[in-house]
Tab-separated table of C-alpha atoms and ligand atoms in Angstrom:
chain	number	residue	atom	x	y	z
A	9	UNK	CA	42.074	-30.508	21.862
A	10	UNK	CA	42.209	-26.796	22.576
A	11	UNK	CA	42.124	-25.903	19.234
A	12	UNK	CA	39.342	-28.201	18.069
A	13	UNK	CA	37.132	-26.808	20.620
A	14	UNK	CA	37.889	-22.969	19.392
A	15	UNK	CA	37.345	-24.116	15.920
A	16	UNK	CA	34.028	-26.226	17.630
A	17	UNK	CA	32.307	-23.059	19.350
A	18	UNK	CA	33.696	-20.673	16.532
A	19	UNK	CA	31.086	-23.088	14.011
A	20	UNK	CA	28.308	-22.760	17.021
A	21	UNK	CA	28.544	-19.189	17.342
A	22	UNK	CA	28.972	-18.896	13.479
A	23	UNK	CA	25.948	-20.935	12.768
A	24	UNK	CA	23.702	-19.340	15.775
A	25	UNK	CA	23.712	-15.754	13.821
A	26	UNK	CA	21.583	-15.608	10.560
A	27	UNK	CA	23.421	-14.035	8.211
A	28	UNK	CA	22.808	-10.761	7.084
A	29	UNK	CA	21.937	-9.851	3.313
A	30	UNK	CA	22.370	-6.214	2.286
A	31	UNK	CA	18.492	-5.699	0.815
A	32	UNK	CA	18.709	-5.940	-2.942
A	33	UNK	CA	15.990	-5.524	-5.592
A	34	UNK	CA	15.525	-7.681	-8.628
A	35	UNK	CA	13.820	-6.909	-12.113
A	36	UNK	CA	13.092	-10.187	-13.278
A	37	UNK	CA	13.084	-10.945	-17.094
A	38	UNK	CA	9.230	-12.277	-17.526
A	39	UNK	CA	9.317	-10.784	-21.297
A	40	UNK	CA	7.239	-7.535	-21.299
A	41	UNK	CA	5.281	-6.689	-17.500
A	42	UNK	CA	6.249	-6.219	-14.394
A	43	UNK	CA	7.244	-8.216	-11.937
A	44	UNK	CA	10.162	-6.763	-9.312
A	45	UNK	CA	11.504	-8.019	-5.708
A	46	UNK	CA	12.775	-6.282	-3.080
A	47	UNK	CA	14.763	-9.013	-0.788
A	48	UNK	CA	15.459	-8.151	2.856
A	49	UNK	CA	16.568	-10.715	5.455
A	50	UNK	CA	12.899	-11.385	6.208
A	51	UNK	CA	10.446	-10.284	3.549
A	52	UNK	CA	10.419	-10.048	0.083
A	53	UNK	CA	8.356	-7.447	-1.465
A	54	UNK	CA	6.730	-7.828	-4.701
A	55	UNK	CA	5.739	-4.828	-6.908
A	56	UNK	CA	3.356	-6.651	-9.399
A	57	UNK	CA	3.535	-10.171	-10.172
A	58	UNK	CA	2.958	-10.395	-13.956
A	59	UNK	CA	5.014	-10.826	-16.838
A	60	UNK	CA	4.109	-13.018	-20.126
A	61	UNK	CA	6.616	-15.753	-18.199
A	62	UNK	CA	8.000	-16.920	-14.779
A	63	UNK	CA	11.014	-15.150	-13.836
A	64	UNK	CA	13.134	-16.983	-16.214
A	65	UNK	CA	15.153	-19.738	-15.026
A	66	UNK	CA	16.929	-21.244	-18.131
A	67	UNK	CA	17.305	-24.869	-17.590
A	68	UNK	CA	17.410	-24.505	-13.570
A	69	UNK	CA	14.159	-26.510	-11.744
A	70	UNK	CA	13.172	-23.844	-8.870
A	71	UNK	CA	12.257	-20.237	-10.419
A	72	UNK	CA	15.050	-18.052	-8.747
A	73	UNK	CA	11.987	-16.349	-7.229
A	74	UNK	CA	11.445	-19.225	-4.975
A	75	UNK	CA	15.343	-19.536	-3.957
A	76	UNK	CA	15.089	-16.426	-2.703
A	77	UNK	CA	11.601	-15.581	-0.997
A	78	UNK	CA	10.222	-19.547	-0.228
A	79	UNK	CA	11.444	-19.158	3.514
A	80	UNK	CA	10.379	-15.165	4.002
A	81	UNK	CA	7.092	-13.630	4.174
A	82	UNK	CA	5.915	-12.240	0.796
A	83	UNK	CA	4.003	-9.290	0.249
A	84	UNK	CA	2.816	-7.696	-2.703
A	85	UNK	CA	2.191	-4.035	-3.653
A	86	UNK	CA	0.145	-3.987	-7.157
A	87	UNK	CA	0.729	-1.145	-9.259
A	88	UNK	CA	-2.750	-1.336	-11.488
A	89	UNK	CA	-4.543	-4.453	-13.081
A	90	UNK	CA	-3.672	-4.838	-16.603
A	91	UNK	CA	-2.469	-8.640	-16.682
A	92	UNK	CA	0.768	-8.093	-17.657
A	93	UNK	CA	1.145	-6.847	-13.922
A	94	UNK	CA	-0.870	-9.204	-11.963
A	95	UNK	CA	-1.321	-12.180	-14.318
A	96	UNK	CA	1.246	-14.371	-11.847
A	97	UNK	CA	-1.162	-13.720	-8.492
A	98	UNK	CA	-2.193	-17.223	-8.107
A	99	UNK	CA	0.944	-18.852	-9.161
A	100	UNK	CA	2.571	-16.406	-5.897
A	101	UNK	CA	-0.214	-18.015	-3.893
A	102	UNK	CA	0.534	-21.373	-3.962
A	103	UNK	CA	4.371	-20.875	-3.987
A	104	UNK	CA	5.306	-17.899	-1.872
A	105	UNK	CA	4.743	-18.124	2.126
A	106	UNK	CA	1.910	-15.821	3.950
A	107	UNK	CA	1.697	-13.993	0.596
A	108	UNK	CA	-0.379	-10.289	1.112
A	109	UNK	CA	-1.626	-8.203	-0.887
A	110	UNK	CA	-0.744	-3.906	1.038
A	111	UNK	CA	-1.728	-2.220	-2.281
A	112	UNK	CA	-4.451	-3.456	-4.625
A	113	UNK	CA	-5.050	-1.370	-7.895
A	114	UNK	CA	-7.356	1.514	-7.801
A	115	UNK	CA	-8.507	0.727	-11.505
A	116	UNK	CA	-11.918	-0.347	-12.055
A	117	UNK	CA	-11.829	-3.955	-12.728
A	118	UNK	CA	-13.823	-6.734	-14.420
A	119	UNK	CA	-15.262	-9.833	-12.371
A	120	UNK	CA	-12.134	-11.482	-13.827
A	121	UNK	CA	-9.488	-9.815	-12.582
A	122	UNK	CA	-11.250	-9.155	-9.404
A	123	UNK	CA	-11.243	-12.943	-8.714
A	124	UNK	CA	-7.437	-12.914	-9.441
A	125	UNK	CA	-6.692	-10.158	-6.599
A	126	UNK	CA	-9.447	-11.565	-4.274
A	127	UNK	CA	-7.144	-14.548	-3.956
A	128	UNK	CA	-4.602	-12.825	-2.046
A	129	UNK	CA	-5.426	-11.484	1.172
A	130	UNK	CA	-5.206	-8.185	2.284
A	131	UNK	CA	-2.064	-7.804	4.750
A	132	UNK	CA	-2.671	-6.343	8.354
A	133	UNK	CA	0.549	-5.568	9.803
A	134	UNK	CA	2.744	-3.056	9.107
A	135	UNK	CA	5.862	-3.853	6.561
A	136	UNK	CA	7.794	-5.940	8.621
A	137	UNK	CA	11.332	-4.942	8.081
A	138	UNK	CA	13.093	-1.676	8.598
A	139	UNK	CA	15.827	-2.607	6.011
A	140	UNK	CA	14.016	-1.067	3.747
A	141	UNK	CA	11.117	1.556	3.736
A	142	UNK	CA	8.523	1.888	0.664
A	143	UNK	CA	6.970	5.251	0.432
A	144	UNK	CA	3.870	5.885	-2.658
A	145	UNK	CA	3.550	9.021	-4.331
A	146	UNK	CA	0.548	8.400	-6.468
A	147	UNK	CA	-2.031	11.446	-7.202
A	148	UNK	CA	-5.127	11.337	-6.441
A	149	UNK	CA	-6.504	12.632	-9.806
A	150	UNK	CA	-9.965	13.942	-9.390
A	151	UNK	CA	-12.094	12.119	-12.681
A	152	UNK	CA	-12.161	14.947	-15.103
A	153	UNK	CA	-8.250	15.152	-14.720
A	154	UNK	CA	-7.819	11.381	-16.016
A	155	UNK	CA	-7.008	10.912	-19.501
A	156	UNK	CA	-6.863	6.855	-19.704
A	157	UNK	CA	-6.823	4.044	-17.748
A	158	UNK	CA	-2.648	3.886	-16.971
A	159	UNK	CA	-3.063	7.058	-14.773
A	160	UNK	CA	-4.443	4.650	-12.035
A	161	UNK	CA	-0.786	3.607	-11.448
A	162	UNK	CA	0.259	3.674	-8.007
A	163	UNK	CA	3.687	5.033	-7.787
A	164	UNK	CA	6.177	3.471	-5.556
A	165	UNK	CA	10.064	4.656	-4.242
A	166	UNK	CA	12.095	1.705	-2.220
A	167	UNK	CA	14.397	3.332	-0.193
A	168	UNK	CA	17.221	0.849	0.949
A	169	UNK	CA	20.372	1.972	3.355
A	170	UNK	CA	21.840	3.687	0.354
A	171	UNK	CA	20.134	3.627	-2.889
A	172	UNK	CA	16.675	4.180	-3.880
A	173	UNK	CA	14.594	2.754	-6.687
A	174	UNK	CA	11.763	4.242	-8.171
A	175	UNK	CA	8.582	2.284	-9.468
A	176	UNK	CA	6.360	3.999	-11.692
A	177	UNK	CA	4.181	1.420	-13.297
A	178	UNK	CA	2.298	2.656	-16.309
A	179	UNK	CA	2.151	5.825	-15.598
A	180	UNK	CA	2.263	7.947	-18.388
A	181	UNK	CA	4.085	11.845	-18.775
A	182	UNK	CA	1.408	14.429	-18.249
A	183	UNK	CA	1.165	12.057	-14.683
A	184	UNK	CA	4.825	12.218	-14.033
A	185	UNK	CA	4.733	15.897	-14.480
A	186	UNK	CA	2.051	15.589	-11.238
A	187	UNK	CA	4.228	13.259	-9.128
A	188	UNK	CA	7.458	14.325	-9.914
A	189	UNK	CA	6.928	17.400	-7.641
A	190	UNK	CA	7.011	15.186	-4.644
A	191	UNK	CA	9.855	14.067	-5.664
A	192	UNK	CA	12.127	17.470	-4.903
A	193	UNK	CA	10.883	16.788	-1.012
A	194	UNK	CA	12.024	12.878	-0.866
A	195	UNK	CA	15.610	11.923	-0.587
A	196	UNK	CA	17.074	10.980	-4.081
A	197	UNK	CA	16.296	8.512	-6.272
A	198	UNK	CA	19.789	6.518	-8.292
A	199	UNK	CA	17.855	3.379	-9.561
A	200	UNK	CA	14.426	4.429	-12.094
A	201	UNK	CA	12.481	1.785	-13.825
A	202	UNK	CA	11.251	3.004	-16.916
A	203	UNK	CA	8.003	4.227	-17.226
A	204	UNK	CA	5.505	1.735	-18.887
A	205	UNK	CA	7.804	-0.519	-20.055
A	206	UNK	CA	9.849	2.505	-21.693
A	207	UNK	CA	7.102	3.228	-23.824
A	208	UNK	CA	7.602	6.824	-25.282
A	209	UNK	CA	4.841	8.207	-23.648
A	210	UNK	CA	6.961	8.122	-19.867
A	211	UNK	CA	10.057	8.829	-18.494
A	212	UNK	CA	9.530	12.180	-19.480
A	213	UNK	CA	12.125	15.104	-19.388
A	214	UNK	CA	10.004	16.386	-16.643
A	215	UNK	CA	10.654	13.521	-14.679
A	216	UNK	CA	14.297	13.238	-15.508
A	217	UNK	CA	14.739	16.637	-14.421
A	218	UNK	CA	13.207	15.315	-10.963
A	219	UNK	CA	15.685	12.686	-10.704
A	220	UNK	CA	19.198	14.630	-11.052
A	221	UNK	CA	21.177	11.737	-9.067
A	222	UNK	CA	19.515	8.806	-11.470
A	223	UNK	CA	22.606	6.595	-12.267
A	224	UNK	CA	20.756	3.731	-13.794
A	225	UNK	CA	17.481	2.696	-15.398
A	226	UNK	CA	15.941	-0.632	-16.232
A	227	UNK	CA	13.629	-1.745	-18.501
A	228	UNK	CA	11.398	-4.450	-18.192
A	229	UNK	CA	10.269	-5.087	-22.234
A	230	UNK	CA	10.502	-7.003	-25.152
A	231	UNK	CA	11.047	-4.873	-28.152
A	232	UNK	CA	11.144	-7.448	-30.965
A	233	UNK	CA	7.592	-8.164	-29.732
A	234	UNK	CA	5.822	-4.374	-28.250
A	235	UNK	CA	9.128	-1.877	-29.359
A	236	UNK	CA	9.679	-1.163	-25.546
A	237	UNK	CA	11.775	0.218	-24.891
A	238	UNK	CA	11.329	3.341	-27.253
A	239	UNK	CA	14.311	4.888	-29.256
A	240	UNK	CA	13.094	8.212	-27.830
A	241	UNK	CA	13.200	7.018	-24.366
A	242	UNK	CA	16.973	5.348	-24.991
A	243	UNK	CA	17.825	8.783	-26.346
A	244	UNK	CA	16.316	10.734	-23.126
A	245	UNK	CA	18.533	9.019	-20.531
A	246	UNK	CA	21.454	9.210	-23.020
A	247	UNK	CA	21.305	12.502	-22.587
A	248	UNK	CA	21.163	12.597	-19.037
A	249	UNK	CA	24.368	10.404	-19.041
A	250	UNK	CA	21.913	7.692	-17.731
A	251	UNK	CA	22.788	3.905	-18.824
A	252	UNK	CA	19.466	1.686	-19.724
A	253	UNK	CA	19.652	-2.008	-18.841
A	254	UNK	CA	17.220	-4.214	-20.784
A	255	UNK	CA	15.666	-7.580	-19.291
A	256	UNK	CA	15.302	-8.891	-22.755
A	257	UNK	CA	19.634	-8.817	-22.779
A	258	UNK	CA	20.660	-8.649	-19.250
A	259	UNK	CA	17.975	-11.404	-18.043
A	260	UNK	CA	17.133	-10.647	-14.234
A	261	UNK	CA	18.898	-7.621	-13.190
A	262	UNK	CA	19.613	-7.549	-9.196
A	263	UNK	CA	21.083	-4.354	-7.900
A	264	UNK	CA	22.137	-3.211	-4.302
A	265	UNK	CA	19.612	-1.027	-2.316
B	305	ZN	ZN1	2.244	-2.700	-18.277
């Protein structure tokens, strides 16, 4: 009887603390876009939601996106407006609960795509975690310094107990040569995802050379289909030592913050 009751209150007591999830982030394969997830115990936190697909789910009903965020808040930080960033919006508001939007692009947009971001409402609180802290490092370029619409990117770094990942959207080199500076004043940076897809015009050596404890990059691309990510690119982090991991290979890539 003794023991049955230790065993009895040792399942209460088990059961009566949530259990605690090291905060992870997750590239999801959605073909060529963007669509990542940082996962804390109580949030999840979007950067984009596009993608030409749902995060792939083979032959499994419920998008893994769902297993993991349907019973945590959901925000979303939006890195700029082309589609293949923010085409999922709507889709995230009727699945994911008290989605918000705490960064919308600073691109001008057409009526279009301002419908699509007007559907998810502005958040109000602060982030709502301290597992994890998000920090932007976007320049403010003044308009004769922009040369095309992908230097609207907002620029993101996730910093998790003991790895940091760095978001850079579209942004393209001679705007990585900007923000990279801020870089030498932020703790370090292990996890990079690859500039535009890996396109050849980012992850520049100038950026690389901001990033001296990168161990991994990721990138999010279909190259049968747009040549992402570039040869030149592959060849860049080679050199650094740097291993790439592709979405088109790996499918969705989850990695330790
Ligand atoms: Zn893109």
């Amino acid at each position: 009887m003794r023991i049955f009751l230790i065993f009895l209150s040792a399942f209460i007591f088990s059961r009566s603390i949530a259990p605690e999830v090291q905060p992870f982030v997750v590239i999801w394969n959605i073909g060529q876009g963007q669509w990542i997830t940082v996962v804390t115990n109580n949030v999840c936190i979007h950067f984009d939601m596009g993608g030409e697909w749902l995060p792939n789910y083979g032959n499994r009903r419920t998008p893994p996106v769902l297993k993991l965020c349907s019973d945590k808040l959901n925000r979303v930080y939006l890195s700029h407006s082309d589609m293949d960033h923010i085409k999922f919006l709507s889709w995230g508001m009727d699945h994911l609960l008290q989605l918000c939007d705490a960064a919308p692009p600073l691109d001008p947009m057409n009526a279009r795509k301002r419908a699509l971001i007007a559907k998810v409402p502005r958040c109000h609180s602060p982030l709502p975690t301290r597992e994890v802290k998000v920090v932007e490092i976007t320049p403010r370029f003044k308009t004769h310094e922009f040369s095309g619409h992908n230097d609207f990117s907002r620029i993101f770094v996730i910093y998790g107990p003991y790895r940091a990942i760095l978001i850079p959207g579209d942004s393209e080199a001679h705007a990585e040569a900007v923000w990279s500076k801020r870089l030498y004043n932020l703790p370090p940076v292990q996890i990079l995802v690859a500039g535009h897809h890996g396109s050849k015009t980012s992850t520049s050596e100038t950026l690389l050379r901001a990033l001296p404890n990168l161990q991994i990059a990721v990138a999010s691309a279909r190259k049968a289909r747009y040549g992402h990510p570039d040869p030149i690119v592959v060849a860049r982090l080679r050199a650094d030592g740097v291993p790439l991991l592709r979405t088109e290979i790996w499918g969705n890539i989850a990695l330790q913050l």
